[in-house]
XYZ file of C-alpha atoms in Angstrom:
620
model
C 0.470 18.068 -4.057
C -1.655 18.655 -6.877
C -0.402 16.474 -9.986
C -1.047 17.573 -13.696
C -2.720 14.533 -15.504
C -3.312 13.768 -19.458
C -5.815 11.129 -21.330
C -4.388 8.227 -22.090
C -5.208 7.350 -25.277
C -2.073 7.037 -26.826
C -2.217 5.071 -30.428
C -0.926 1.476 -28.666
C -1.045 -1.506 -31.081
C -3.620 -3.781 -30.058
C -2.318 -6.859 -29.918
C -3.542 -10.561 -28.802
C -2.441 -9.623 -25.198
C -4.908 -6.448 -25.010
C -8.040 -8.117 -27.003
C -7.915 -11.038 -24.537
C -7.781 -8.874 -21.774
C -10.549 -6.635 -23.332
C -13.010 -9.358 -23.369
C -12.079 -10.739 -20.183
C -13.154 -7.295 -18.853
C -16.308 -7.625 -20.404
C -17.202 -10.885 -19.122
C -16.303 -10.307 -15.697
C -17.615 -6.491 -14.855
C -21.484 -7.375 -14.752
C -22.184 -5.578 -17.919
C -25.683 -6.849 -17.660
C -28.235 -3.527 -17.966
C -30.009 -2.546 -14.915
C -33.771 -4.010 -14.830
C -32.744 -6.850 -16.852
C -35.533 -9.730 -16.923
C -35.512 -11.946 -13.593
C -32.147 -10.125 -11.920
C -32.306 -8.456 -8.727
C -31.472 -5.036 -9.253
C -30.945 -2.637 -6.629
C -29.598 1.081 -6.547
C -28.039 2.784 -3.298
C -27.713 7.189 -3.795
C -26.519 10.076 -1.593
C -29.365 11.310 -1.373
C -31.797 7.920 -0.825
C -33.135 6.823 2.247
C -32.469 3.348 3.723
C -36.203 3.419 4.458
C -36.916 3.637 1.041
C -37.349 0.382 -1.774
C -34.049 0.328 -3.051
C -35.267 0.828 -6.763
C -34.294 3.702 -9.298
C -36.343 5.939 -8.381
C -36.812 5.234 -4.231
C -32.803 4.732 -3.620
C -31.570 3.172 -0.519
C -28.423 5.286 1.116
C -25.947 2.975 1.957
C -24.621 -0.291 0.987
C -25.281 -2.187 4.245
C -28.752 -1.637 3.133
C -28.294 -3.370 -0.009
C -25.853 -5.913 1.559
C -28.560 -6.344 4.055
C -31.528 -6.808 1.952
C -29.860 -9.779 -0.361
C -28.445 -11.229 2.943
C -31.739 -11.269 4.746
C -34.031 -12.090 1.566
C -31.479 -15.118 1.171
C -31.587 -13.819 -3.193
C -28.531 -15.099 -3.661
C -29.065 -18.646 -2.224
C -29.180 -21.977 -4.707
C -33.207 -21.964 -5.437
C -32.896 -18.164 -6.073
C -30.203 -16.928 -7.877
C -30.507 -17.629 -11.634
C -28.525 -14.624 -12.549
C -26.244 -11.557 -11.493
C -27.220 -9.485 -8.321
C -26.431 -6.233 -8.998
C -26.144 -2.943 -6.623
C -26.103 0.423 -8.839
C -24.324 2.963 -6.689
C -25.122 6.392 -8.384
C -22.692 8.927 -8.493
C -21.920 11.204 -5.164
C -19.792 10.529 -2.045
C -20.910 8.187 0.229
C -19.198 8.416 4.010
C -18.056 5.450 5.540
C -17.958 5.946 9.303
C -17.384 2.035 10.104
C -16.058 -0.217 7.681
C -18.372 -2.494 5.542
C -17.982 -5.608 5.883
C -18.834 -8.449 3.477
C -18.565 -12.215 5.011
C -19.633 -15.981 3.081
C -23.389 -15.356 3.345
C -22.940 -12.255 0.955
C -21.719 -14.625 -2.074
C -22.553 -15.411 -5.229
C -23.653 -18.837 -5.994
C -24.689 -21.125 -9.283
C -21.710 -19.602 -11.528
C -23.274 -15.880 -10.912
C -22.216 -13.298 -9.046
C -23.108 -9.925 -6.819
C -21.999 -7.068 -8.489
C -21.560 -3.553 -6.790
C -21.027 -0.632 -9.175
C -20.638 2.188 -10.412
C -23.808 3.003 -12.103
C -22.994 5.813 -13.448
C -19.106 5.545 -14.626
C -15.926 4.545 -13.201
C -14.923 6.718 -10.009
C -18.454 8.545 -10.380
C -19.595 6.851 -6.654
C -16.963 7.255 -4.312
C -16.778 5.612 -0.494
C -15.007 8.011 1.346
C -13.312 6.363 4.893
C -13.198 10.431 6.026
C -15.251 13.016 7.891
C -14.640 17.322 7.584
C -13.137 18.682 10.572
C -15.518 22.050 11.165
C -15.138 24.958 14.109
C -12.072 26.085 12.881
C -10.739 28.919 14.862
C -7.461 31.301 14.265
C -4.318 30.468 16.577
C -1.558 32.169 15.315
C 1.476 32.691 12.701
C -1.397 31.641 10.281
C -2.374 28.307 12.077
C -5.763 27.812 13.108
C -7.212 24.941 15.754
C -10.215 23.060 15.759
C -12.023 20.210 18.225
C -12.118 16.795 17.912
C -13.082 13.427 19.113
C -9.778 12.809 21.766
C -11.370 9.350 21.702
C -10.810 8.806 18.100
C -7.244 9.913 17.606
C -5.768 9.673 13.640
C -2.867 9.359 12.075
C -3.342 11.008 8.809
C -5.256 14.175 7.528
C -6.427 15.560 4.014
C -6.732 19.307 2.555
C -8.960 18.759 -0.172
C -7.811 15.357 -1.305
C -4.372 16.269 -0.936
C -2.335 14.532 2.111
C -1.465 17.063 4.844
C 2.235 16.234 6.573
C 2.211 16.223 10.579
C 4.275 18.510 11.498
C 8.109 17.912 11.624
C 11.729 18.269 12.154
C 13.062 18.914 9.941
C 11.029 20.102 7.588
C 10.884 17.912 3.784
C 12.221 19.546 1.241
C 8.851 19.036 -1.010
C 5.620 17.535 -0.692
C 6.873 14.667 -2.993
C 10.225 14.018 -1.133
C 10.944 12.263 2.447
C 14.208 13.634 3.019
C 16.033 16.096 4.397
C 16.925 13.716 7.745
C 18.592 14.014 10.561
C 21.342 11.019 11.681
C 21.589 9.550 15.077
C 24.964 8.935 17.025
C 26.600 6.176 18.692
C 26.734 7.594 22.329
C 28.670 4.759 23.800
C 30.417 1.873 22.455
C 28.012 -0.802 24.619
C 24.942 1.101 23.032
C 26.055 -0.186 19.492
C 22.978 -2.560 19.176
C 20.348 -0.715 20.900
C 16.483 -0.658 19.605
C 15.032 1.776 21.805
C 17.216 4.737 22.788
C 18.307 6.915 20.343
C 21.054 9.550 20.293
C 21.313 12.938 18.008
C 24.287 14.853 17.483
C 24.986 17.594 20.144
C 23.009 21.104 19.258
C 20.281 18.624 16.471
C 17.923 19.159 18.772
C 16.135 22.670 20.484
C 15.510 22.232 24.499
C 12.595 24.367 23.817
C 10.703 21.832 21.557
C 7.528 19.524 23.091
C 7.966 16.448 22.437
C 5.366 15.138 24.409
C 3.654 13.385 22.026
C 5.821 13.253 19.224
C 7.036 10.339 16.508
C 10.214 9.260 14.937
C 10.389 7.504 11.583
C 13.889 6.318 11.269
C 15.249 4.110 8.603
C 16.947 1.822 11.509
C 20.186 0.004 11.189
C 22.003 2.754 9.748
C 23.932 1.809 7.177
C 21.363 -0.186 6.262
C 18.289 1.926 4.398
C 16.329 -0.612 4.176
C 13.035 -0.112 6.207
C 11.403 2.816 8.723
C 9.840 2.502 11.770
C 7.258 4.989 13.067
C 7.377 4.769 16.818
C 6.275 7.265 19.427
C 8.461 9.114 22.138
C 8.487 7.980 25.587
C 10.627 10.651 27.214
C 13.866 13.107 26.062
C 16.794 14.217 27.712
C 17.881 17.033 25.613
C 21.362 17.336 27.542
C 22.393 13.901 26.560
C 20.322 14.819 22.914
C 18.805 11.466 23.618
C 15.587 10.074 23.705
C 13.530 6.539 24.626
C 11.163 5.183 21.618
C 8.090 3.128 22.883
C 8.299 0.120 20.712
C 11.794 -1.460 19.420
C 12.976 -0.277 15.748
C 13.687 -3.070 13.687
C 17.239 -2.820 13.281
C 19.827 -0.965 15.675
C 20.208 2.869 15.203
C 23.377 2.238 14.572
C 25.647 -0.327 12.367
C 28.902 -0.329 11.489
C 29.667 2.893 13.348
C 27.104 4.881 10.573
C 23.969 6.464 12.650
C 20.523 6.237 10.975
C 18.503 8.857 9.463
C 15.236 10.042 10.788
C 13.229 13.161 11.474
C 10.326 13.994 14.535
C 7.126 14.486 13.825
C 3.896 15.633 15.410
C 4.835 18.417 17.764
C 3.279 21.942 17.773
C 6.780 23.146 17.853
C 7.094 22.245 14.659
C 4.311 23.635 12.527
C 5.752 26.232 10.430
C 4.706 25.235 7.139
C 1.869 25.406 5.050
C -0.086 22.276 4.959
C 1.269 20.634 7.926
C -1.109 19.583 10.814
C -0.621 18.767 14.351
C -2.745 16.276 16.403
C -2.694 17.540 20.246
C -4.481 13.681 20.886
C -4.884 14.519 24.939
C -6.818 17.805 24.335
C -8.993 16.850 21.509
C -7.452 19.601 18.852
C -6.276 19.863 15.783
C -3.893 22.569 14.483
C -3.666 23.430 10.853
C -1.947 25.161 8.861
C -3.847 25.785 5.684
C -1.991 26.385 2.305
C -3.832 29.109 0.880
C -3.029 30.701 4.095
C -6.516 30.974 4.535
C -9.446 28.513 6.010
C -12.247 29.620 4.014
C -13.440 27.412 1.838
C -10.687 24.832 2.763
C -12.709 21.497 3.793
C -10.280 19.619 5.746
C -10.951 15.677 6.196
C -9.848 12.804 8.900
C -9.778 9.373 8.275
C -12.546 7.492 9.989
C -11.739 4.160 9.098
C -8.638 1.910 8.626
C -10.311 0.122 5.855
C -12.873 0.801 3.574
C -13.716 -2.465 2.459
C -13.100 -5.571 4.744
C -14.336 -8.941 2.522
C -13.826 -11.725 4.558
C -14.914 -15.674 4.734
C -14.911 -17.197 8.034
C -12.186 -19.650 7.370
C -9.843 -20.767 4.793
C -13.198 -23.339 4.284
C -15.615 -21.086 4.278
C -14.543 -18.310 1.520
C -16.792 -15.025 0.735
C -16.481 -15.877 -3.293
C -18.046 -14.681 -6.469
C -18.650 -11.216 -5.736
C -17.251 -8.030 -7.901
C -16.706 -4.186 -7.204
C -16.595 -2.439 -10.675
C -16.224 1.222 -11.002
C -16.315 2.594 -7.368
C -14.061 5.587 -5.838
C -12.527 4.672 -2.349
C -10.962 7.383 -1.035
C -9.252 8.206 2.715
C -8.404 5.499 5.156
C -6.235 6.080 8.447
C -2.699 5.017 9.603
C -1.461 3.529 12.846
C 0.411 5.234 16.169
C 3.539 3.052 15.108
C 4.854 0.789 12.623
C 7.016 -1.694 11.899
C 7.622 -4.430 9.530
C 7.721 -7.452 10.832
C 8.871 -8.921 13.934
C 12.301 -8.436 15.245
C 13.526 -11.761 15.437
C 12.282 -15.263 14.577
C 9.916 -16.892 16.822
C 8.093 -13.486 17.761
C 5.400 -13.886 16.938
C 4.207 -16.502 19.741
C 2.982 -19.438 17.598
C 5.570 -22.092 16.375
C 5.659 -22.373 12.811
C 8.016 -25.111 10.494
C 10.243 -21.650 9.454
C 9.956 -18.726 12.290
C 12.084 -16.991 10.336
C 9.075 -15.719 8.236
C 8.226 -14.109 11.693
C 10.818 -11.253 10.391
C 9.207 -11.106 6.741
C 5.178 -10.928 7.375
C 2.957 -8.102 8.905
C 2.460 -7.607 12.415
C -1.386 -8.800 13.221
C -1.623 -4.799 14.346
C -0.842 -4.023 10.488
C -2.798 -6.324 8.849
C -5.137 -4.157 6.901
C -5.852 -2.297 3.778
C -8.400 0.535 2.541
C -9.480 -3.091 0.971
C -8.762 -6.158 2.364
C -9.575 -9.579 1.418
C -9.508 -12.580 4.318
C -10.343 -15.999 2.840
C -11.839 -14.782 -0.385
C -12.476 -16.810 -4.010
C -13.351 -14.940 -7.170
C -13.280 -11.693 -6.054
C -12.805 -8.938 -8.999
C -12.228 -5.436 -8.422
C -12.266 -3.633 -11.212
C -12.066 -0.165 -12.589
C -11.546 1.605 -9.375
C -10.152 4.781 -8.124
C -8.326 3.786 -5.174
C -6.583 6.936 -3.542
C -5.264 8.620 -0.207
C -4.884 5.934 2.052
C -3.043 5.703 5.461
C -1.312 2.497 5.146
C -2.101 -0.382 2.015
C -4.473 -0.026 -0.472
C -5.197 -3.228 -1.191
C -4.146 -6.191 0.989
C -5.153 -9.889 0.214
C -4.324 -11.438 3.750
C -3.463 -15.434 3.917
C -6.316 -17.698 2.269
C -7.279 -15.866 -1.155
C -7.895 -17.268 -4.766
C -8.174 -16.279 -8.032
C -8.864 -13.124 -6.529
C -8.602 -10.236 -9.707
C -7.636 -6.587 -9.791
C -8.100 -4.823 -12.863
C -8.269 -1.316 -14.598
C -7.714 0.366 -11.585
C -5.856 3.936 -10.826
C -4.390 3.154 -7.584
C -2.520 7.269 -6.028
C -1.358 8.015 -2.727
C -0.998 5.416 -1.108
C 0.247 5.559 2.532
C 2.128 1.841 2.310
C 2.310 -1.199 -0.411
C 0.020 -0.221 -3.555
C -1.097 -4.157 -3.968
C -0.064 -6.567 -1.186
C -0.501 -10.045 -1.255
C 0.610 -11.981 1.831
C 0.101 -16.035 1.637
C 0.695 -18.132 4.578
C 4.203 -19.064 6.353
C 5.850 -21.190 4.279
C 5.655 -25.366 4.715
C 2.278 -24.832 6.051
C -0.023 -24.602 3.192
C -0.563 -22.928 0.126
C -3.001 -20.268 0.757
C -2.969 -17.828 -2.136
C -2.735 -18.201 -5.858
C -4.294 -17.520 -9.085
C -4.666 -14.034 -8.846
C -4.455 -11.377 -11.961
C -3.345 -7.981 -11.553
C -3.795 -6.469 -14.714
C -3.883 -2.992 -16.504
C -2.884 -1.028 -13.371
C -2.178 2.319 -12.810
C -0.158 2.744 -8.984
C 1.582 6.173 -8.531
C 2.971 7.825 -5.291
C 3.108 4.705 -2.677
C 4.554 4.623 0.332
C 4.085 8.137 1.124
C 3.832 7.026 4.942
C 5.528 4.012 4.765
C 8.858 4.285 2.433
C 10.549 1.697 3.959
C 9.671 -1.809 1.812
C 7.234 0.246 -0.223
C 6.521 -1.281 -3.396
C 3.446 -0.770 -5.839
C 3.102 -4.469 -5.935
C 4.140 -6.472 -2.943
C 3.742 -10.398 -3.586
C 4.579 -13.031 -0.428
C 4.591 -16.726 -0.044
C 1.548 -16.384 -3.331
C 2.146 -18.044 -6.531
C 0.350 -18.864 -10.196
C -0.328 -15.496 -10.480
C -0.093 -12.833 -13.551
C 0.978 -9.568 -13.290
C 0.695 -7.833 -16.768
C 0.451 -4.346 -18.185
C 1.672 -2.531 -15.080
C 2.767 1.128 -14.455
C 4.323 1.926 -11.068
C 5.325 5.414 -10.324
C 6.839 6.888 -7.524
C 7.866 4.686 -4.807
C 10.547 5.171 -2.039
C 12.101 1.524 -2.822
C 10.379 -0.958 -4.940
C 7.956 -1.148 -7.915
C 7.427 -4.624 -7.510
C 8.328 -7.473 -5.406
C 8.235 -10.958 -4.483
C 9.285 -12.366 -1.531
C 9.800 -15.394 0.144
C 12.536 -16.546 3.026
C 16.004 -17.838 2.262
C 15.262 -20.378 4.794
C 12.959 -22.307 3.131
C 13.111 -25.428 1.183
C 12.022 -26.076 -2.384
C 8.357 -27.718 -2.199
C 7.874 -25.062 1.093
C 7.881 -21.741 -0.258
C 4.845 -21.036 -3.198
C 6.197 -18.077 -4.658
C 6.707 -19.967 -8.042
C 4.305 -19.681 -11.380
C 4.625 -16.208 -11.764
C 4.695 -14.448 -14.702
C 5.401 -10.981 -15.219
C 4.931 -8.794 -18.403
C 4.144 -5.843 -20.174
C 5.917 -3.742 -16.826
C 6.936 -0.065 -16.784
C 8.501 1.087 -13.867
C 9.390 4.813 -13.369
C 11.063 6.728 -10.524
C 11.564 3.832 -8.195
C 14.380 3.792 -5.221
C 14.034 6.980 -4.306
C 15.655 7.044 -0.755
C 16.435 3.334 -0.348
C 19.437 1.277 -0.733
C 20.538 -2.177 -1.585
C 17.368 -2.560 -3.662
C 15.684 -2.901 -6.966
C 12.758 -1.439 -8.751
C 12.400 -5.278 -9.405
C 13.117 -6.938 -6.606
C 13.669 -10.968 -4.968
C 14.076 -12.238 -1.816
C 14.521 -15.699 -0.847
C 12.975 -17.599 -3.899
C 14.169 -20.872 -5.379
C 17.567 -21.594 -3.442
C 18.058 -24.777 -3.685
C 19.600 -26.327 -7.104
C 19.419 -27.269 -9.889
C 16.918 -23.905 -10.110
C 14.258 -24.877 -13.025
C 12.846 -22.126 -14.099
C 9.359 -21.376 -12.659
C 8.975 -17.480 -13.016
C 9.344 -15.845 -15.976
C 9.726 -11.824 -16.478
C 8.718 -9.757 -20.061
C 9.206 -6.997 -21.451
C 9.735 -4.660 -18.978
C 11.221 -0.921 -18.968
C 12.629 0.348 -15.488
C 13.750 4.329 -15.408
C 15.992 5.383 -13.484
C 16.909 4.300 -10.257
C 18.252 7.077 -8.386
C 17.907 7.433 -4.394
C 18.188 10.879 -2.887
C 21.521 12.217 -1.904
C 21.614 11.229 2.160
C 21.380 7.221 1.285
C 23.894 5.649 2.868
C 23.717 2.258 1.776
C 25.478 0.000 -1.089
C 23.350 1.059 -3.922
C 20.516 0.819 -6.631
C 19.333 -1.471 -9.377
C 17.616 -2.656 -11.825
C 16.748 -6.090 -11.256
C 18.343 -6.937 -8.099
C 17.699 -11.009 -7.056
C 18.390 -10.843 -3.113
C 19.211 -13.581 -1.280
C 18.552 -16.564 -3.958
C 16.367 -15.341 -6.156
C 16.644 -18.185 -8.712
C 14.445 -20.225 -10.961
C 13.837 -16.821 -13.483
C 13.968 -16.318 -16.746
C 14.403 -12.214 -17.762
C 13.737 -11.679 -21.244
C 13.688 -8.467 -23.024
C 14.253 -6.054 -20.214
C 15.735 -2.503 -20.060
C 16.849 -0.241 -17.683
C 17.645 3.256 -16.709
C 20.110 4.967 -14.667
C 21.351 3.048 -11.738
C 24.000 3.863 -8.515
C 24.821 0.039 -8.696
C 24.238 -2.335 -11.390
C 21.672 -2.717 -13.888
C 20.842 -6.594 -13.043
C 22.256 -8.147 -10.006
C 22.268 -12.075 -9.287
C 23.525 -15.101 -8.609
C 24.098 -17.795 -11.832
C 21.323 -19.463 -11.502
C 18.621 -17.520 -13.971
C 18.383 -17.101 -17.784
C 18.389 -13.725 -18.915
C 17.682 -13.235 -22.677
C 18.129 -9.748 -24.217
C 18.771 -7.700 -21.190
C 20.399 -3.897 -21.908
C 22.819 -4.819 -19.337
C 24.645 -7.123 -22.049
C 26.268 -7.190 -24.951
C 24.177 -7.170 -28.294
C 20.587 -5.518 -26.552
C 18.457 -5.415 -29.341
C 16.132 -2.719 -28.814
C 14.035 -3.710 -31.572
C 12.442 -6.832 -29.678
C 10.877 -4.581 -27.281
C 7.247 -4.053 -27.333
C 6.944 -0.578 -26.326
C 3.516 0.188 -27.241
C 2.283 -2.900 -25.022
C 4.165 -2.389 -21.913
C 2.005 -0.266 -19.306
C -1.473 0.418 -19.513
C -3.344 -0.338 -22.261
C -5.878 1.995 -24.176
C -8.608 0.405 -22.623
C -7.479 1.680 -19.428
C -10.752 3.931 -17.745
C -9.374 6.777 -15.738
C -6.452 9.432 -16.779
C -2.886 9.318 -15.868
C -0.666 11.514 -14.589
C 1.980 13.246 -16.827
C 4.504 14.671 -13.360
């Protein structure tokens, strides 16, 4: 869906809070001019050739070249490096058929740093995780097939930087909405807690449909909307309306006698619609329906890669650190055949750990990625990027990362999580703190994950600030932070956090039991000192669509313990539930949801992004 969009340069009031964060910007994006005295200086173009000298005016092409070249020249080792390395990316696309990969040998060292930019403005050079599909032929009812790689199956697709939807049953009601659903039966009484076969209601489903190799996302455990599962079809029997999923859902189809919603996707049966695809994964074609109604000059794209950018140490020891990405586009990254979140029960994962329980709350290995993802990293900044279109998160810090720092960045259309940052299991080290996500723009997330989408996901990862945040758009949360209910005081390191300065806008939007601010499993254990704090923060409305089932929508909603916090100056919207739900055991100070809100205290004009912030924002 193409989204209208407006400058941002509202008149804010400055403030302490944005001049600090103004020069921090400028100390940390490698402002330092190309050619300057005794720097390495190297520029990568579209159009250079990795033959070439990697200078100005004989560019290199890619940024393995560059990478390359300081790796193998050993520039940025002790004796060497007496100032910023810096790669100039000039403007352009640049395709990314395998994913680049950074390790420890590509750091920076002696208090300086390697810098990859931009060159030419922020979002001007854009690394693009997609290739165009070509050979497009006509089918029929205005659908038209092309060939591809059966080898290299995907799991999303693109019309001209817009996100195609596979095919399905039935069909959304707009390009911006998940529902309408269908709602499985109980078929037996004995079948109450099955994960694997799923029932529809007699005359759902058409005997004449292929469902071959078709999908299901379902938000499993029916009255419970709390997550979806993507999982392919093994076989239907369309006289019971029943059908066998490959993988276990997370929850049971059913609970408390309530079925759970859910619609099929990928089947040629089902492409009706413009701008819905179908991947025929066996036969090597693709089937498209364009929207114009018309392929000429459509160019559509398919992932390549599930991540763009993988930045990774070799250990927890051994930490890629002191290296910064200012300015780039990254745009297009794939999805999986199935998801899930989590294991199903504790212990899953095969490796003992002090609290298995967390086997339930972390990532499958499978689904540990991002369109940027960051494996025992220190000092990382990204900064002023265009992040957009991915298949699953868009950026994912993954166990052992530090003062890692994510800044003036438009993150849109994202598959999964906006921002995800996943420590360690809890009790067994703490692997992931310090970082600063500030003056962030995330809109549309979870667009193929809705199910424990948030724009900013933070587990088992503390001493970090989150300031001057817009999140727009997400299925269930705008932010959370999560630990396990489990897990003792002095085990769990989701403490130190502050938040501030936090708008978040159309949040909840076909979840229940949730909040656009959201808790689970932090601080249980009294007496509860506080050691997160919350500022100045505007929620909207919280309003699911009209087939949620489950118990509600809030505000601020503290799930299972959730203690330790101190809310001050917060307002919300519309909810379906309450405003602010908790236990007794935080401080809330000027909250609309009492008595005597003083509106006045409110910082309007500092809460969301700041006018510093590079890149334009959308007005719908």
């Amino acid at each position: 869906m193409k989204r209208k969009w407006t400058s941002r340069r509202t008149t804010f009031g400055a403030g302490l809070l944005a001049a600090v964060l103004v020069t921090a910007a400028g100390i940390n994006l490698g402002t330092q001019s190309a050619g300057a005295a005794d720097c390495d200086n190297f520029f990568v173009s579209p159009t250079g050739n990795d033959a070439a000298k990697g200078t100005e005016k004989e560019p290199w092409k890619t940024v393995t070249r560059a990478r390359d070249e300081i790796r193998d020249r050993g520039l940025n080792t002790g004796p060497r490096m007496r100032c910023d390395i810096t790669v100039n990316l000039k403007a352009g696309t640049y395709p990314v058929p395998t994913t680049i990969e950074l390790d420890q040998r590509d750091s920076g060292v002696n208090g300086h740093r390697i810098i990859y930019r931009s060159v030419d403005g922020p979002g001007k050079a854009t690394l693009s995780g997609a290739e165009e599909i070509t050979g497009w032929q006509p089918y029929k009812d205005g659908i038209f097939k092309a060939k591809v790689d059966a080898s290299k199956p995907f799991y999303t697709l693109f019309e001209d930087g817009t996100r195609a939807t596979n095919a399905r049953y039935p069909n959304r009601g707009t390009e911006d909405t998940w529902s309408p659903y269908l709602t499985s039966i109980l078929y037996e009484e004995d079948k109450m807690d099955v994960r694997n076969w799923m029932w529809g209601k007699p005359g759902d489903w058409d005997p004449s449909w292929d469902l071959s190799q078709a999908s299901v996302t379902i938000w499993s455990g029916g009255s419970w909307s709390w997550f979806t599962d993507t999982i392919p079809l093994l076989d239907t029997n369309f006289k019971k309306t029943q059908t066998t999923l490959k993988h276990w859902t997370r929850y049971a189809m059913v609970n408390s006698r309530g079925g759970s919603r859910y619609f099929f996707h990928n089947s040629l049966s089902f492409l009706d619609q413009p701008g819905e695809y179908y991947l025929d994964s066996k036969a090597g074609e693709v089937y498209y329906k364009p929207r114009s109604g018309s392929m000429d000059g459509v160019k559509v794209l398919r992932p390549t890669v599930k991540s763009i950018l993988d930045l990774a140490g070799e250990s927890a020891e051994q930490r890629l650190h002191d290296v910064t990405f200012d300015g780039l586009g990254l745009q297009y990254s794939d999805f999986v055949s199935w998801y899930r979140n989590g294991w199903v029960s504790s212990g899953d994962s095969g490796n003992e750990h002090k609290y298995p329980e967390y086997d339930r709350q972390i990532e499958m290995p499978r689904n540990r990625f991002g369109a940027i993802r960051l494996t025992n990293t220190s000092n990382i900044d990204l900064t002023r990027l265009h992040l957009s279109d991915t298949g699953f998160t868009g950026i994912y810090l993954q166990f052992a990362n530090d003062h890692t720092k994510i800044s003036d960045s438009l993150l849109e259309n994202i598959g999964a999580d906006g921002i995800k940052v996943e420590g360690g299991w809890p009790g067994e080290g703490d692997l992931s703190n310090h970082h600063t996500i500030t003056n962030n723009y995330i809109g549309h997330v979870g667009e193929l994950v809705p199910g424990d989408a948030a724009g900013i996901e933070l587990m088992s990862t503390g001493n970090n600030l989150i300031s001057n945040i817009v999140v727009k758009h997400s299925a269930r949360y705008g932010i959370s932070l999560e630990s396990r209910p489990e897990v003792k005081d002095g085990d769990q390191y989701a403490d130190g956090n502050v938040f501030k300065y936090i708008r978040l806008e159309e949040t909840g939007l076909d979840s229940g039991d949730m909040g656009a601010f959201y808790t689970y499993g932090v601080a249980n254990q009294e007496p509860h000192p506080i050691k997160n704090t919350v500022e100045q923060m505007v929620i909207g409305d919280v309003m699911p669509d009209a087939s949620m089932p489950d118990s509600g929508t809030r505000g601020v909603h503290m799930d299972a313990g959730g203690c330790g916090f101190s809310f001050v100056n917060i307002q919300v919207g519309k909810v379906t539930d309450q405003k602010y739900q908790s236990y007794q055991c935080n401080q809330v100070t000027n909250g609309d949801w009492e008595a005597g809100f003083d509106a006045s205290k409110m910082e309007y004009d500092k809460i969301g992004v700041l006018p510093t912030f590079p890149y334009d924002v959308p007005v719908s």
